[in-house]
Amino acid sequence: MTELELAEGAMRLVPTDPRRARAEALRVRARARKAGDRAAESAAERVLGLAGRESNRMRSAAGHLRRAVVVADEAGLAVLAAQGRMSLALVRADQGAIAEAIQLGKRAAPVLEGLEAARLRMQLAVVAQRQGLFDEAFAEYGRALAVFRREGDRLWEAKLLNNRGVLQAYRGRSEAAEADLERAEELYQKLGQDLAVADVRWNRGFADGRAGRVVTALTHLAAAEVYYVGNRLPTAMILMDRCDVLLAAGLHGEAREVAATAVRELARRRMGADLAEARLLLAAAALACGDLDAAGGAARLAGRAFDRQGRPGWAAVARYGRLRTDWTAGRRDQKVQRAATSNAAELRAAGWAVPAADAVLIAARCALAAGRPEEATGLLRQARRARRSDAPAAQRVSAWHAEALLRIAGGNRRGAEAALRAGLRALDEHRLTLGATELRVRAAEHGLELVRTALSVAGPAKQLLLWAERGRAAAQQRRPARPPDDARFAADIAELRAVAADREQAVAEGRDARRYGHRQALLERSIRDRVRQIGPVDRVPPAGGPGLRGLVSGLDGRALVELIAIEETLHAVVLAGGRFSRHELGPVGAMNAEVRALRFALQRMALRDRPVASGAERLDRALLGPLRSRLGDRELVVVPSGRLHGVPWHVLPSCHDRTVSVAPSATGWLRAASAEPPGGETVVIAGPGLPAAIDEVETLAGLYGGARVLTGGVAEALDAIDGARRVHVAAHGSFRADNPQFSALRLSDGPLTVYDLETLRRPPGLVVLSACDLGMFTVHRGDEIMGFAAALLALGTRAVIAAVAPVRDGATRDVMLHLHAGLRAGRSPAAALAAVQPAAAAFVCYGAG
């Protein structure tokens, strides 16, 4: 076999095993140089360049390919030189040198014929795709594909379909993207191209993310990442697509971390084209996190790079990023409107359907804000066209929002309400595709602007309450999907418990606990990623419930107070005595400041027995003072908003002796109040590290007679809790604001997390948590809540009594005994808690108390 044939054999290894291809090419090159075989030397250099590209070593790849061209030119080997230029064009496009890539392709084109000419055509289509010239790229792909199929070149057909599938995803054609990528994966599998199969799965993740299919996107990306990590290949590009999906899922903080990691990696590797795209993702993530300065800076850097690289379509997207930053900063002037209108046109021309529709909507809302209804009407008519059924959920919601604004501008309030309901239905359809609690909670982001519009135009109190309920805590409306029932998940959860216990022991003994912390972080990511991949619940029907119908009779003499933020003002809707009323309470910022001050005072009180009277009185006057005449002495059902979810209501003077239940939504409260209590046993659980816990639970066991007493680990506790009538837990608790799903109770063998709770088949009826902080929530936009108590309510637990502020160890025993005595006497959970005030001021009764 000649050295040239050996080089061609090494070339066939590049897609499947770039390391082995490189090793073979180095040997061929050494022998070719010794023998003066210029053809074999050029071919070997080309293999080295393409193997470098597969491993994302772009600088090295470009060097080898330049050498391949030089050697072939010096020897008068025109075809080999053209092949080298064809490959070098692709690498230079990756590096952002688009103009050079095009020139290299033009120099190679006259020399190549047949299959080689079609391969060059395909690679120039990839360059056009990089430029954002989607229509041109699509046409070139079609011409090349006809040749590959005619000649039976299945490998290059697979390559082309893989690239064209990504293009279809960018153009918003999800079904076409899926068809191309499925066929590419099938061809690569038949050819035994494992690395290429992983690449297609990666691209399928990207395409599914663009289409709003979050669960399948994360599944495909995870499969690709496992292959890349297992084969020690760089993952920066996968991280970019993961970031895109995380942004679509509303996981903004995590998306920002992932984008920043990708930017650092791509900058180090000098991959200019991908670096610019990563910076664009970083801008979007920073904007979603509310960091407008960082968002604007990253978008400007990306835009300059795209302009230098000759990529006008991508530069338009960077301008869209800056437009979104201006809009979020509150700018509504004519300059922003002009920029939005111009940007929408260039985005539409480049094939960016989703941002184009949003840019039009921004322009229209600027015109409305400036009092130019005729301009706004024309723009809104453009924006509403994007509501086709196969569009991503975010695009359909935005289009229905435009339709609603158009009808509002035309004075058609009833039609506007219908459009707003249609937008929320589109969001609900998307939410039904998600299983993981975290993803369902974050999906509310897509409907936030639409709900704000609905609230801003709502008139009477009843109408305002209806719209608030439609947009509030929708993730609580369905039971979460159970975590995956597989060995990997079980092993990760078990190891997490062991590592958390080891870390805690190391800290207590003054040893270095960093290695435990690092391992814990890795395990938490593995668990979180696996749970995100679960699909919707189909064996548990969506929670229906009577909605607001029947709420008047369901309250049975209680008063409902639902707090609603509209723009920057807090409103309340009160339903009492069968009558609805609407009240404006004041600025949201002032309320939040009072809540922060009160919580700080509570923490100080737990440490030093300091009073909190003044702060509690101020908040009471602001929140309940204007409602006092409507409330009378009725029991309360409170539905908070934003930071008000963390209020210890019994601290407020108006609630000192009042029965108060707190719920994520009025609909959720009514559903819980209507549910049949479970008939299981009473379970009392003591955790480690609390000297009084054993005495507390043993005394309670005596109070209830045949109560089950547990002091063991997580598995035993979960078995006992499942379907229990009531559960009391005396254990240390921890609330994780960074990831509420890892909020936990500490038991003898480690933490019992929210993920563990979600494995329960039947919810317990009542749960009393005498641990610190486990009544706290992370509140996401749209008043979606996450936390330990929130998880129990979502599972179907009727009531949870938990603390929202620190409680001193040993300070709750007598309070809990009196609380349970009230429960044994037939009081409701909320009434039993009210009877032990002010000693239990840090505790709140959630659900149907």
mmCIF file of N, CA, C and O in Angstrom, residues 80-126:
data_model
loop_
_atom_site.group_PDB
_atom_site.id
_atom_site.type_symbol
_atom_site.label_atom_id
_atom_site.label_comp_id
_atom_site.label_asym_id
_atom_site.label_seq_id
_atom_site.Cartn_x
_atom_site.Cartn_y
_atom_site.Cartn_z
ATOM 1 N N LEU A 80 -5.004 18.188 -5.051
ATOM 2 C CA LEU A 80 -4.684 18.135 -3.625
ATOM 3 C C LEU A 80 -4.659 19.540 -3.016
ATOM 4 O O LEU A 80 -5.106 19.753 -1.878
ATOM 5 N N ALA A 81 -4.141 20.518 -3.778
ATOM 6 C CA ALA A 81 -4.133 21.898 -3.284
ATOM 7 C C ALA A 81 -5.561 22.403 -3.097
ATOM 8 O O ALA A 81 -5.880 23.084 -2.103
ATOM 9 N N ALA A 82 -6.444 22.091 -4.062
ATOM 10 C CA ALA A 82 -7.840 22.527 -3.962
ATOM 11 C C ALA A 82 -8.534 21.864 -2.771
ATOM 12 O O ALA A 82 -9.313 22.509 -2.052
ATOM 13 N N GLN A 83 -8.241 20.577 -2.542
ATOM 14 C CA GLN A 83 -8.832 19.894 -1.385
ATOM 15 C C GLN A 83 -8.357 20.533 -0.077
ATOM 16 O O GLN A 83 -9.131 20.702 0.871
ATOM 17 N N GLY A 84 -7.070 20.894 -0.057
ATOM 18 C CA GLY A 84 -6.536 21.570 1.134
ATOM 19 C C GLY A 84 -7.227 22.910 1.360
ATOM 20 O O GLY A 84 -7.564 23.271 2.495
ATOM 21 N N ARG A 85 -7.421 23.666 0.269
ATOM 22 C CA ARG A 85 -8.105 24.965 0.394
ATOM 23 C C ARG A 85 -9.554 24.773 0.854
ATOM 24 O O ARG A 85 -10.088 25.572 1.639
ATOM 25 N N MET A 86 -10.207 23.735 0.367
ATOM 26 C CA MET A 86 -11.585 23.461 0.755
ATOM 27 C C MET A 86 -11.674 23.235 2.275
ATOM 28 O O MET A 86 -12.540 23.793 2.954
ATOM 29 N N SER A 87 -10.767 22.440 2.812
ATOM 30 C CA SER A 87 -10.775 22.165 4.251
ATOM 31 C C SER A 87 -10.352 23.393 5.044
ATOM 32 O O SER A 87 -10.906 23.697 6.112
ATOM 33 N N LEU A 88 -9.354 24.134 4.532
ATOM 34 C CA LEU A 88 -8.895 25.335 5.221
ATOM 35 C C LEU A 88 -9.998 26.388 5.273
ATOM 36 O O LEU A 88 -10.129 27.111 6.281
ATOM 37 N N ALA A 89 -10.830 26.455 4.228
ATOM 38 C CA ALA A 89 -11.935 27.416 4.218
ATOM 39 C C ALA A 89 -12.871 27.174 5.402
ATOM 40 O O ALA A 89 -13.330 28.111 6.063
ATOM 41 N N LEU A 90 -13.137 25.915 5.705
ATOM 42 C CA LEU A 90 -14.031 25.580 6.806
ATOM 43 C C LEU A 90 -13.424 25.999 8.152
ATOM 44 O O LEU A 90 -14.111 26.569 9.016
ATOM 45 N N VAL A 91 -12.134 25.740 8.318
ATOM 46 C CA VAL A 91 -11.467 26.094 9.573
ATOM 47 C C VAL A 91 -11.407 27.608 9.741
ATOM 48 O O VAL A 91 -11.650 28.137 10.836
ATOM 49 N N ARG A 92 -11.099 28.327 8.662
ATOM 50 C CA ARG A 92 -11.026 29.788 8.772
ATOM 51 C C ARG A 92 -12.405 30.388 9.055
ATOM 52 O O ARG A 92 -12.516 31.393 9.766
ATOM 53 N N ALA A 93 -13.455 29.768 8.534
ATOM 54 C CA ALA A 93 -14.808 30.216 8.875
ATOM 55 C C ALA A 93 -15.072 30.000 10.363
ATOM 56 O O ALA A 93 -15.665 30.850 11.035
ATOM 57 N N ASP A 94 -14.622 28.867 10.898
ATOM 58 C CA ASP A 94 -14.755 28.616 12.335
ATOM 59 C C ASP A 94 -14.031 29.687 13.142
ATOM 60 O O ASP A 94 -14.483 30.079 14.234
ATOM 61 N N GLN A 95 -12.913 30.165 12.615
ATOM 62 C CA GLN A 95 -12.130 31.170 13.330
ATOM 63 C C GLN A 95 -12.653 32.590 13.122
ATOM 64 O O GLN A 95 -12.126 33.537 13.706
ATOM 65 N N GLY A 96 -13.685 32.721 12.290
ATOM 66 C CA GLY A 96 -14.289 34.025 12.070
ATOM 67 C C GLY A 96 -13.770 34.763 10.860
ATOM 68 O O GLY A 96 -14.208 35.882 10.590
ATOM 69 N N ALA A 97 -12.860 34.158 10.102
ATOM 70 C CA ALA A 97 -12.300 34.820 8.909
ATOM 71 C C ALA A 97 -13.163 34.456 7.698
ATOM 72 O O ALA A 97 -12.743 33.691 6.811
ATOM 73 N N ILE A 98 -14.366 34.987 7.652
ATOM 74 C CA ILE A 98 -15.340 34.581 6.650
ATOM 75 C C ILE A 98 -14.886 34.974 5.241
ATOM 76 O O ILE A 98 -14.996 34.183 4.296
ATOM 77 N N ALA A 99 -14.380 36.209 5.077
ATOM 78 C CA ALA A 99 -13.969 36.661 3.742
ATOM 79 C C ALA A 99 -12.869 35.766 3.189
ATOM 80 O O ALA A 99 -12.882 35.389 2.002
ATOM 81 N N GLU A 100 -11.885 35.413 4.023
ATOM 82 C CA GLU A 100 -10.813 34.528 3.567
ATOM 83 C C GLU A 100 -11.371 33.158 3.195
ATOM 84 O O GLU A 100 -10.941 32.545 2.205
ATOM 85 N N ALA A 101 -12.326 32.657 3.990
ATOM 86 C CA ALA A 101 -12.917 31.348 3.698
ATOM 87 C C ALA A 101 -13.576 31.352 2.322
ATOM 88 O O ALA A 101 -13.441 30.391 1.543
ATOM 89 N N ILE A 102 -14.281 32.427 2.010
ATOM 90 C CA ILE A 102 -14.952 32.504 0.704
ATOM 91 C C ILE A 102 -13.923 32.533 -0.432
ATOM 92 O O ILE A 102 -14.088 31.866 -1.463
ATOM 93 N N GLN A 103 -12.850 33.297 -0.256
ATOM 94 C CA GLN A 103 -11.811 33.365 -1.287
ATOM 95 C C GLN A 103 -11.144 32.007 -1.492
ATOM 96 O O GLN A 103 -10.860 31.600 -2.623
ATOM 97 N N LEU A 104 -10.894 31.288 -0.407
ATOM 98 C CA LEU A 104 -10.291 29.954 -0.519
ATOM 99 C C LEU A 104 -11.221 29.030 -1.309
ATOM 100 O O LEU A 104 -10.772 28.251 -2.159
ATOM 101 N N GLY A 105 -12.527 29.108 -1.036
ATOM 102 C CA GLY A 105 -13.487 28.283 -1.765
ATOM 103 C C GLY A 105 -13.518 28.621 -3.240
ATOM 104 O O GLY A 105 -13.581 27.725 -4.092
ATOM 105 N N LYS A 106 -13.464 29.917 -3.548
ATOM 106 C CA LYS A 106 -13.490 30.322 -4.957
ATOM 107 C C LYS A 106 -12.254 29.835 -5.705
ATOM 108 O O LYS A 106 -12.328 29.466 -6.891
ATOM 109 N N ARG A 107 -11.089 29.819 -5.034
ATOM 110 C CA ARG A 107 -9.871 29.332 -5.690
ATOM 111 C C ARG A 107 -9.918 27.832 -5.913
ATOM 112 O O ARG A 107 -9.360 27.318 -6.899
ATOM 113 N N ALA A 108 -10.590 27.112 -5.011
ATOM 114 C CA ALA A 108 -10.645 25.654 -5.147
ATOM 115 C C ALA A 108 -11.684 25.211 -6.174
ATOM 116 O O ALA A 108 -11.514 24.173 -6.830
ATOM 117 N N ALA A 109 -12.754 25.989 -6.351
ATOM 118 C CA ALA A 109 -13.895 25.541 -7.143
ATOM 119 C C ALA A 109 -13.562 25.148 -8.586
ATOM 120 O O ALA A 109 -14.037 24.110 -9.063
ATOM 121 N N PRO A 110 -12.745 25.910 -9.345
ATOM 122 C CA PRO A 110 -12.521 25.545 -10.750
ATOM 123 C C PRO A 110 -11.784 24.213 -10.930
ATOM 124 O O PRO A 110 -11.836 23.614 -12.017
ATOM 125 N N VAL A 111 -11.098 23.751 -9.901
ATOM 126 C CA VAL A 111 -10.260 22.552 -10.029
ATOM 127 C C VAL A 111 -11.045 21.285 -9.743
ATOM 128 O O VAL A 111 -10.755 20.216 -10.295
ATOM 129 N N LEU A 112 -12.059 21.373 -8.869
ATOM 130 C CA LEU A 112 -12.738 20.181 -8.369
ATOM 131 C C LEU A 112 -13.920 19.807 -9.251
ATOM 132 O O LEU A 112 -14.611 20.667 -9.799
ATOM 133 N N GLU A 113 -14.165 18.519 -9.355
ATOM 134 C CA GLU A 113 -15.256 18.009 -10.178
ATOM 135 C C GLU A 113 -16.020 16.937 -9.405
ATOM 136 O O GLU A 113 -15.522 16.385 -8.420
ATOM 137 N N GLY A 114 -17.235 16.649 -9.879
ATOM 138 C CA GLY A 114 -18.002 15.537 -9.329
ATOM 139 C C GLY A 114 -18.248 15.663 -7.828
ATOM 140 O O GLY A 114 -18.695 16.686 -7.322
ATOM 141 N N LEU A 115 -17.930 14.550 -7.136
ATOM 142 C CA LEU A 115 -18.165 14.519 -5.690
ATOM 143 C C LEU A 115 -17.379 15.598 -4.957
ATOM 144 O O LEU A 115 -17.892 16.231 -4.023
ATOM 145 N N GLU A 116 -16.125 15.804 -5.360
ATOM 146 C CA GLU A 116 -15.307 16.808 -4.680
ATOM 147 C C GLU A 116 -15.904 18.203 -4.843
ATOM 148 O O GLU A 116 -15.893 19.011 -3.923
ATOM 149 N N ALA A 117 -16.446 18.491 -6.023
ATOM 150 C CA ALA A 117 -17.090 19.792 -6.249
ATOM 151 C C ALA A 117 -18.330 19.933 -5.365
ATOM 152 O O ALA A 117 -18.601 21.010 -4.800
ATOM 153 N N ALA A 118 -19.102 18.840 -5.224
ATOM 154 C CA ALA A 118 -20.295 18.882 -4.378
ATOM 155 C C ALA A 118 -19.914 19.072 -2.913
ATOM 156 O O ALA A 118 -20.600 19.777 -2.160
ATOM 157 N N ARG A 119 -18.798 18.447 -2.506
ATOM 158 C CA ARG A 119 -18.340 18.615 -1.118
ATOM 159 C C ARG A 119 -17.932 20.069 -0.855
ATOM 160 O O ARG A 119 -18.211 20.622 0.212
ATOM 161 N N LEU A 120 -17.272 20.670 -1.821
ATOM 162 C CA LEU A 120 -16.918 22.079 -1.673
ATOM 163 C C LEU A 120 -18.179 22.935 -1.595
ATOM 164 O O LEU A 120 -18.272 23.856 -0.778
ATOM 165 N N ARG A 121 -19.151 22.631 -2.455
ATOM 166 C CA ARG A 121 -20.408 23.388 -2.438
ATOM 167 C C ARG A 121 -21.062 23.305 -1.057
ATOM 168 O O ARG A 121 -21.563 24.297 -0.521
ATOM 169 N N MET A 122 -21.031 22.100 -0.454
ATOM 170 C CA MET A 122 -21.626 21.937 0.875
ATOM 171 C C MET A 122 -20.877 22.763 1.919
ATOM 172 O O MET A 122 -21.472 23.408 2.785
ATOM 173 N N GLN A 123 -19.554 22.761 1.812
ATOM 174 C CA GLN A 123 -18.777 23.495 2.806
ATOM 175 C C GLN A 123 -18.953 25.004 2.650
ATOM 176 O O GLN A 123 -18.964 25.743 3.644
ATOM 177 N N LEU A 124 -19.132 25.475 1.433
ATOM 178 C CA LEU A 124 -19.425 26.892 1.245
ATOM 179 C C LEU A 124 -20.824 27.235 1.761
ATOM 180 O O LEU A 124 -21.078 28.357 2.205
ATOM 181 N N ALA A 125 -21.731 26.246 1.712
ATOM 182 C CA ALA A 125 -23.051 26.452 2.314
ATOM 183 C C ALA A 125 -22.919 26.627 3.822
ATOM 184 O O ALA A 125 -23.615 27.442 4.433
ATOM 185 N N VAL A 126 -22.004 25.863 4.443
ATOM 186 C CA VAL A 126 -21.750 26.005 5.879
ATOM 187 C C VAL A 126 -21.233 27.418 6.171
ATOM 188 O O VAL A 126 -21.627 28.050 7.163
#
